[in-house]
Short mmCIF file of C-alpha atoms in Angstrom, two decimals:
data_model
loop_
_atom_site.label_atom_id
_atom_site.label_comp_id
_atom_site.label_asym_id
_atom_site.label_seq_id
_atom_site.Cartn_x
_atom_site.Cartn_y
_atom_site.Cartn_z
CA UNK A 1 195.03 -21.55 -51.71
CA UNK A 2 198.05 -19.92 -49.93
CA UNK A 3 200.55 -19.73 -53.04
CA UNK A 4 204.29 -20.89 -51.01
CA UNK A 5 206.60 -17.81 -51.24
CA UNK A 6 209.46 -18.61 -54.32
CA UNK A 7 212.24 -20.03 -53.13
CA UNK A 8 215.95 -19.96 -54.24
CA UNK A 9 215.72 -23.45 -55.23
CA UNK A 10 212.90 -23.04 -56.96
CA UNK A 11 214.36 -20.59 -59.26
CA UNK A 12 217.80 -22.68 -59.07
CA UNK A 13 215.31 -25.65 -60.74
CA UNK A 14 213.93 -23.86 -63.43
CA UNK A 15 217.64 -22.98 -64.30
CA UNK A 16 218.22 -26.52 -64.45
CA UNK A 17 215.27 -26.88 -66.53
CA UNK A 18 215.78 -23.47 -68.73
CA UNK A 19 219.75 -24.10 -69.17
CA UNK A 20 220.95 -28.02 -68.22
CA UNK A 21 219.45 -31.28 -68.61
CA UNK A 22 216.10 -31.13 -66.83
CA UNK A 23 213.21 -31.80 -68.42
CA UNK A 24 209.62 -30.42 -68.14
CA UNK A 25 208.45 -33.50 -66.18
CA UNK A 26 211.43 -33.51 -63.97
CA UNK A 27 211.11 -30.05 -63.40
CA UNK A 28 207.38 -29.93 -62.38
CA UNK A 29 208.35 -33.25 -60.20
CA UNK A 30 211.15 -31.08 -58.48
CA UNK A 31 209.09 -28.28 -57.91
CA UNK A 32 205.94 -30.58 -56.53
CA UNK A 33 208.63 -31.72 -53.85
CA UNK A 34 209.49 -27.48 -53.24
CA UNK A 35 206.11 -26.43 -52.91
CA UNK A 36 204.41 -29.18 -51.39
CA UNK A 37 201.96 -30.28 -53.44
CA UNK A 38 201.01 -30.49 -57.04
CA UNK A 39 198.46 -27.48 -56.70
CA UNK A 40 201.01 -25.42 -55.50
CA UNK A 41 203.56 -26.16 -58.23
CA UNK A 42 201.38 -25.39 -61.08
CA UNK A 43 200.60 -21.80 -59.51
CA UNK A 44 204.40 -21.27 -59.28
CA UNK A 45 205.57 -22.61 -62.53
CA UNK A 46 203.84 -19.53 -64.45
CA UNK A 47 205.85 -17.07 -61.87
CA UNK A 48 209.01 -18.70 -62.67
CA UNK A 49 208.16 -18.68 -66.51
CA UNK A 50 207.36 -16.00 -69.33
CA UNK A 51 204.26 -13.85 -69.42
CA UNK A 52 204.74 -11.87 -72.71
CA UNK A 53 201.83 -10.03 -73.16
CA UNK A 54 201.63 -9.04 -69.38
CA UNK A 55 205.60 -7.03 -69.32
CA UNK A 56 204.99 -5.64 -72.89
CA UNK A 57 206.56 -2.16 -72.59
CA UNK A 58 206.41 -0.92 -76.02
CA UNK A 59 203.81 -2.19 -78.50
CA UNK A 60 204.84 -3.04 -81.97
CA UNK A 61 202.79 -0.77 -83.71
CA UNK A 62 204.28 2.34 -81.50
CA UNK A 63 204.11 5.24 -83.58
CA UNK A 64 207.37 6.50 -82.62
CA UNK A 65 209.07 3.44 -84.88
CA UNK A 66 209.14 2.19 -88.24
CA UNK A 67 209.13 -1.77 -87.75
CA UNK A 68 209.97 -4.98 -90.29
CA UNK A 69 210.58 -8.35 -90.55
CA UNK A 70 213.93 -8.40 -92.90
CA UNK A 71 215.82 -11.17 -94.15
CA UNK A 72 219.49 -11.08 -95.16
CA UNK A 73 222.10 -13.28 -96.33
CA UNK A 74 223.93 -16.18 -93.90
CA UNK A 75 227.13 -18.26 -93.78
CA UNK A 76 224.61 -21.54 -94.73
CA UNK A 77 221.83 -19.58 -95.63
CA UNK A 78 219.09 -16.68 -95.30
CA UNK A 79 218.97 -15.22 -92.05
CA UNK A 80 215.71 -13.42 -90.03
CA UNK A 81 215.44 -10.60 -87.80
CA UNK A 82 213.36 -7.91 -86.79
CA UNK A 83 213.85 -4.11 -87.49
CA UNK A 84 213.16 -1.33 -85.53
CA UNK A 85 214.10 2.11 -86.31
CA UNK A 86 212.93 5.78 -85.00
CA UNK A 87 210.37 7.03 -87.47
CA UNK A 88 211.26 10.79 -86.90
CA UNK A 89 215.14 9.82 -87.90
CA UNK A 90 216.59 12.13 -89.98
CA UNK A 91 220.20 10.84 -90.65
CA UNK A 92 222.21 8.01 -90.04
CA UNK A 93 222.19 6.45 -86.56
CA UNK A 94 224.13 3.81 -84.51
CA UNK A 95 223.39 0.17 -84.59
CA UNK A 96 222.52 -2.46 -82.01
CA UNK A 97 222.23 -6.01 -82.63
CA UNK A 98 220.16 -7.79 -80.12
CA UNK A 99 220.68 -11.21 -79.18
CA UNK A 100 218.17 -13.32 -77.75
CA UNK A 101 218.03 -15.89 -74.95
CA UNK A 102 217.83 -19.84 -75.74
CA UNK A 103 214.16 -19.26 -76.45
CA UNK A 104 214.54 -17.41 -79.84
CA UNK A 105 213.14 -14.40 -81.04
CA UNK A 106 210.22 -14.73 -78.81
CA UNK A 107 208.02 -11.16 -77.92
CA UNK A 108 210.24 -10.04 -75.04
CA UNK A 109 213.13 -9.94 -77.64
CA UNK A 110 211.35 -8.25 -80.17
CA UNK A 111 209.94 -5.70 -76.79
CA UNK A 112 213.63 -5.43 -76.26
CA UNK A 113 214.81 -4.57 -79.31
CA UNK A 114 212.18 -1.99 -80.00
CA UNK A 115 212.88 -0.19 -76.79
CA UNK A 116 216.42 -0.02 -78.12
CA UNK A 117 215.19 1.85 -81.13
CA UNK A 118 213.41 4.16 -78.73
CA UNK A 119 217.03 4.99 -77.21
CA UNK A 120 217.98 6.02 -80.73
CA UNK A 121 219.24 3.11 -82.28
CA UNK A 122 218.82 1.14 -85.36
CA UNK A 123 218.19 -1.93 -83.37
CA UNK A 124 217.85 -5.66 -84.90
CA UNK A 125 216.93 -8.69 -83.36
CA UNK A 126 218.31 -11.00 -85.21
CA UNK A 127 216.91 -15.14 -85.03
CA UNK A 128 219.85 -17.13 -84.41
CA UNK A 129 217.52 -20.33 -85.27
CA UNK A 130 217.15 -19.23 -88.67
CA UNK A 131 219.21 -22.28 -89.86
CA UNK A 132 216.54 -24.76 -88.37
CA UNK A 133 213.76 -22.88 -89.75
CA UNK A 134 213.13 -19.92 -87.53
CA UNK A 135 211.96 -19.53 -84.12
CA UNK A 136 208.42 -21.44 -83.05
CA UNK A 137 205.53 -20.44 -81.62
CA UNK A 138 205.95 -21.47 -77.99
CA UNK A 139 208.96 -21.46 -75.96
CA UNK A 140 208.82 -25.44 -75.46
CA UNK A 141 209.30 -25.95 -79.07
CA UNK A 142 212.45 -23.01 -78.83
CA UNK A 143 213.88 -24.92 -76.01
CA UNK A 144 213.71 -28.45 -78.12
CA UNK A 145 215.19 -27.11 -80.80
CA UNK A 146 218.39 -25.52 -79.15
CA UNK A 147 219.51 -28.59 -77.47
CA UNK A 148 220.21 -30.07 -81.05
CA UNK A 149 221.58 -27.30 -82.83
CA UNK A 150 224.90 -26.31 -82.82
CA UNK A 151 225.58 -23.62 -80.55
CA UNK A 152 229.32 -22.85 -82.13
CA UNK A 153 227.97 -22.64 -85.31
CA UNK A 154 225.46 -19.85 -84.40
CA UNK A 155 228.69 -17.09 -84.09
CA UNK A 156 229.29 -16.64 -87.64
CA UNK A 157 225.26 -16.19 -88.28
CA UNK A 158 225.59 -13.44 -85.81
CA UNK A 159 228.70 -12.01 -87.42
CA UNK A 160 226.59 -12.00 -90.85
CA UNK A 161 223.89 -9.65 -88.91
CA UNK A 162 226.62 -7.38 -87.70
CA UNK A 163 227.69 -7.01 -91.55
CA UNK A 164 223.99 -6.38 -92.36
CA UNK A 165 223.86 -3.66 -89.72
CA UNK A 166 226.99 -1.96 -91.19
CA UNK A 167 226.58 -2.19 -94.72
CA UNK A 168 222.76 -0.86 -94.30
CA UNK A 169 222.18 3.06 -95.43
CA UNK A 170 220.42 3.70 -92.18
CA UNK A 171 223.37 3.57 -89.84
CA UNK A 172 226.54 5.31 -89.55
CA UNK A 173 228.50 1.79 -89.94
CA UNK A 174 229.08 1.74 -85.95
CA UNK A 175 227.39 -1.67 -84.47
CA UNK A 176 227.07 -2.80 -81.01
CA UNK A 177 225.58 -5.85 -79.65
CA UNK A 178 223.53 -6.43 -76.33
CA UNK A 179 222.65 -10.19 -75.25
CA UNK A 180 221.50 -12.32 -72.47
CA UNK A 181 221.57 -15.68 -71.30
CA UNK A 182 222.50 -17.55 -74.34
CA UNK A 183 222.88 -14.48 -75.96
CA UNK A 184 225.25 -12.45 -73.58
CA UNK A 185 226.98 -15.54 -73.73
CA UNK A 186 226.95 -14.93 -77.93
CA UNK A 187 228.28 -11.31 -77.30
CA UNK A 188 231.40 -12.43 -75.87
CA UNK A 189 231.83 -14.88 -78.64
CA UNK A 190 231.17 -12.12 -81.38
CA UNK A 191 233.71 -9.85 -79.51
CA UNK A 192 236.34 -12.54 -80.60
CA UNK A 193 234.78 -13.41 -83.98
CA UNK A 194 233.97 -9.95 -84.87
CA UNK A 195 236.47 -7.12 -86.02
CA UNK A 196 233.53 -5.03 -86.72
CA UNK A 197 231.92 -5.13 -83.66
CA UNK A 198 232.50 -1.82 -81.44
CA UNK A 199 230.31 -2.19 -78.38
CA UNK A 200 229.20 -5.65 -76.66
CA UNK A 201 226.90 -5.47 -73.59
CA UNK A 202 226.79 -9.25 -72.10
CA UNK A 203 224.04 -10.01 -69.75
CA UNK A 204 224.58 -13.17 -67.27
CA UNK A 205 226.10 -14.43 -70.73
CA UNK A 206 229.06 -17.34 -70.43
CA UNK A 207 232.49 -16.21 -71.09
CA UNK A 208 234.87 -16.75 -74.19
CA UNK A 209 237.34 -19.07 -73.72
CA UNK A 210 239.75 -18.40 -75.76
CA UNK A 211 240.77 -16.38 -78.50
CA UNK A 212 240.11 -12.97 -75.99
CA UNK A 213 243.86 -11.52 -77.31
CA UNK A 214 241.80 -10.96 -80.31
CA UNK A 215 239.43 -8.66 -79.57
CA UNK A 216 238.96 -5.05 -80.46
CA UNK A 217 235.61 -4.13 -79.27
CA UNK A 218 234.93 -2.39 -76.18
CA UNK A 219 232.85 -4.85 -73.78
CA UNK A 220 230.26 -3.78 -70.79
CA UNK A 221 229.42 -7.01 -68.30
CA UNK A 222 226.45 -7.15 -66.63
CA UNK A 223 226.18 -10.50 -63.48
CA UNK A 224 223.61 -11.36 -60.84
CA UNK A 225 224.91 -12.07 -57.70
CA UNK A 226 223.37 -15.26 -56.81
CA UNK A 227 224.34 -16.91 -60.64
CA UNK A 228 227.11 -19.13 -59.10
CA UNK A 229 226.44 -21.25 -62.40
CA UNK A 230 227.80 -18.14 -65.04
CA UNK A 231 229.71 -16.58 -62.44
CA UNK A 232 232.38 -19.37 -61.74
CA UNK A 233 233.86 -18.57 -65.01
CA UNK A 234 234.34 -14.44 -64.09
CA UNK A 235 237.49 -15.12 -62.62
CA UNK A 236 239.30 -16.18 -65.47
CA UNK A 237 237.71 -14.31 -68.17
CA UNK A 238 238.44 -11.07 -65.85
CA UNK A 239 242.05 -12.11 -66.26
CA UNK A 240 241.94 -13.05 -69.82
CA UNK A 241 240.20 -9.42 -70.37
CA UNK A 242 243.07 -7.40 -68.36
CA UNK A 243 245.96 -9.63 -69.83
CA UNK A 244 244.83 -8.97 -73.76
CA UNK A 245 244.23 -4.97 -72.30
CA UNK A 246 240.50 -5.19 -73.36
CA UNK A 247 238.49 -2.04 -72.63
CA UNK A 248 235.78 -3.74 -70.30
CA UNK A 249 233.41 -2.66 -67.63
CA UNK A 250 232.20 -5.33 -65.27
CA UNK A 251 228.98 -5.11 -63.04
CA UNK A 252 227.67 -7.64 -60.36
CA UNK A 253 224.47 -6.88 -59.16
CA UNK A 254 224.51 -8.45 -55.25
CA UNK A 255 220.76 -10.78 -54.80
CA UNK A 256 219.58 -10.48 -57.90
CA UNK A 257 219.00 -14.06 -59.75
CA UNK A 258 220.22 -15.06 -63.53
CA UNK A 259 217.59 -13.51 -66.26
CA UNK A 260 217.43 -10.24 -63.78
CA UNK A 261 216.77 -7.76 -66.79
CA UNK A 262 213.47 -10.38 -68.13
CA UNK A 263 210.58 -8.51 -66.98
CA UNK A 264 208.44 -11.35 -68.58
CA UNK A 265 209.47 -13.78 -65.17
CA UNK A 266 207.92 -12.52 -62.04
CA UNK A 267 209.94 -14.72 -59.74
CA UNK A 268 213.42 -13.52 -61.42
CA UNK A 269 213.03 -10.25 -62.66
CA UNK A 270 214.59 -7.15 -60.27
CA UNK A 271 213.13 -3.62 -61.39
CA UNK A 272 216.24 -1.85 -59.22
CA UNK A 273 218.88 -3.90 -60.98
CA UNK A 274 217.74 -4.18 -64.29
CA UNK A 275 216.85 -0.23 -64.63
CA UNK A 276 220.69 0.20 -63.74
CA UNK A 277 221.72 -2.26 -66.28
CA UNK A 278 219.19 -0.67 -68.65
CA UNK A 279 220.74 3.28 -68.09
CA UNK A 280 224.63 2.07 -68.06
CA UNK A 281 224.25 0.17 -71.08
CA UNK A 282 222.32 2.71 -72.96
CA UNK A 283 225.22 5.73 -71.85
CA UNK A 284 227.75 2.76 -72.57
CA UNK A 285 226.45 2.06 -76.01
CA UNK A 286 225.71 5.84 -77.53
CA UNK A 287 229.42 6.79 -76.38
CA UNK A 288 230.77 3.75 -78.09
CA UNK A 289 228.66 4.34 -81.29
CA UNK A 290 228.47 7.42 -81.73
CA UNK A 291 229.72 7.93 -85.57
#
């Protein structure tokens, strides 16, 4: 079987799916209708989806990194994350907080946050669905439990991870955060919520909405071009940005789809774009952090 070349609405269904109110079923009806045919949806639907094992860049037991599953105290609770540090560090380094997508702390997050380390951090990914338990072993069950949690209350967790990151004897007290989807969307929220924060690198993340006269940190956007859903709100948060005098770089990448950085989706992932992204927020966070 010929295997239909991905469309744009393909990819703008599984955003439906991934990030609105489409279900599995209704997405693999949708698709069907795309494609052509049931056999041609169900070789598409693992393109448009994650494949963990297959984009692994780093492996967690790299050599290069010390690695730990920490726990630390939360507004309502204990929090989880996942610690990576360089082994051959020899004093105190700059922080990253990584923020995950509205599928948890899944293996792409925890690749992600140990290639940070690589880069020289003292990098967490932290689980925002600590609250409910922790994240799940398949993405399904992630997905289920983030359309009943509440999203809002998910900031001050993330706060309590940046105070982790500062008070711990590894770093120099300088913490930046990095998210996508959901969790670029969390970065801008932190910015606001969090006087500690120095750095915040938002991928295809939604914007604050209010509160932006309050924040201090220095912020680095990154936006696919063909994200009209996240990018109808760049307007006014632009404004918002240059009326409070915020110290913000913004970057639209032109063809590139939402989720352009995750290397774990076939049909949305853009090497070009997201090696960019990768290098300016890397330069963007060691000036910012450097203590």
């Amino acid at each position: 079987m010929n295997v239909p070349k991905i469309s744009q609405e393909m990819i703008q269904a599984y955003d439906e799916y991934t990030h609105l109110t489409l279900d599995r079923r209704g997405f693999m009806e949708k698709l069907t209708k795309l494609a052509g045919s049931g056999a041609a949806a169900a070789a598409i639907a693992p393109m448009l989806s994650s494949n963990y094992a297959q984009a692994q860049i780093v492996p967690p037991d790299d050599s290069r990194l010390k690695i730990e599953n920490v726990a630390f105290p939360g507004p309502t609770g204990e929090m989880k994350g996942y610690l990576a540090i360089p082994a051959d560090a020899t004093g105190k380094l700059p922080a990253v907080l990584v923020i995950h997508e509205n599928r948890g702390l899944n293996p792409h997050i925890k690749d992600v946050t140990r290639r940070m380390a690589l880069e020289g951090f003292v990098a967490l990914g932290v689980d925002l669905l600590s609250r409910v338990g922790g994240t799940p072993a398949t993405d399904d069950e992630a997905a289920a439990l983030f359309k009943d949690i509440d999203r809002d209350a998910l900031v001050p967790d993330a706060v309590s991870a940046i105070a982790y990151l500062k008070g711990s004897p590894a770093t120099n007290g300088n913490v930046g955060a990095i998210g996508f989807c959901f969790g670029g969307g969390i970065v801008n929220q932190l910015a606001v919520a969090s006087p500690d924060l120095k750095a915040g690198v938002a991928y295809y993340g939604g914007q604050a909405k209010e509160g932006i006269d309050k924040i201090k940190s220095k912020l680095m956007l990154h936006y696919a071009g063909l994200d009209e859903r996240i990018n109808a709100g760049i307007p006014d948060y632009e404004k918002a940005l240059k009326a409070a005098g915020v110290d913000y770089q913004l970057f639209l990448y032109e063809d590139v789809n939402h989720a352009f950085n995750n290397d774990t989706s076939a049909a949305r992932y853009d090497k070009t774009a997201a090696d960019l992204a990768w290098s300016r927020t890397v330069a963007f966070l060691k000036e910012s952090l450097a203590g």
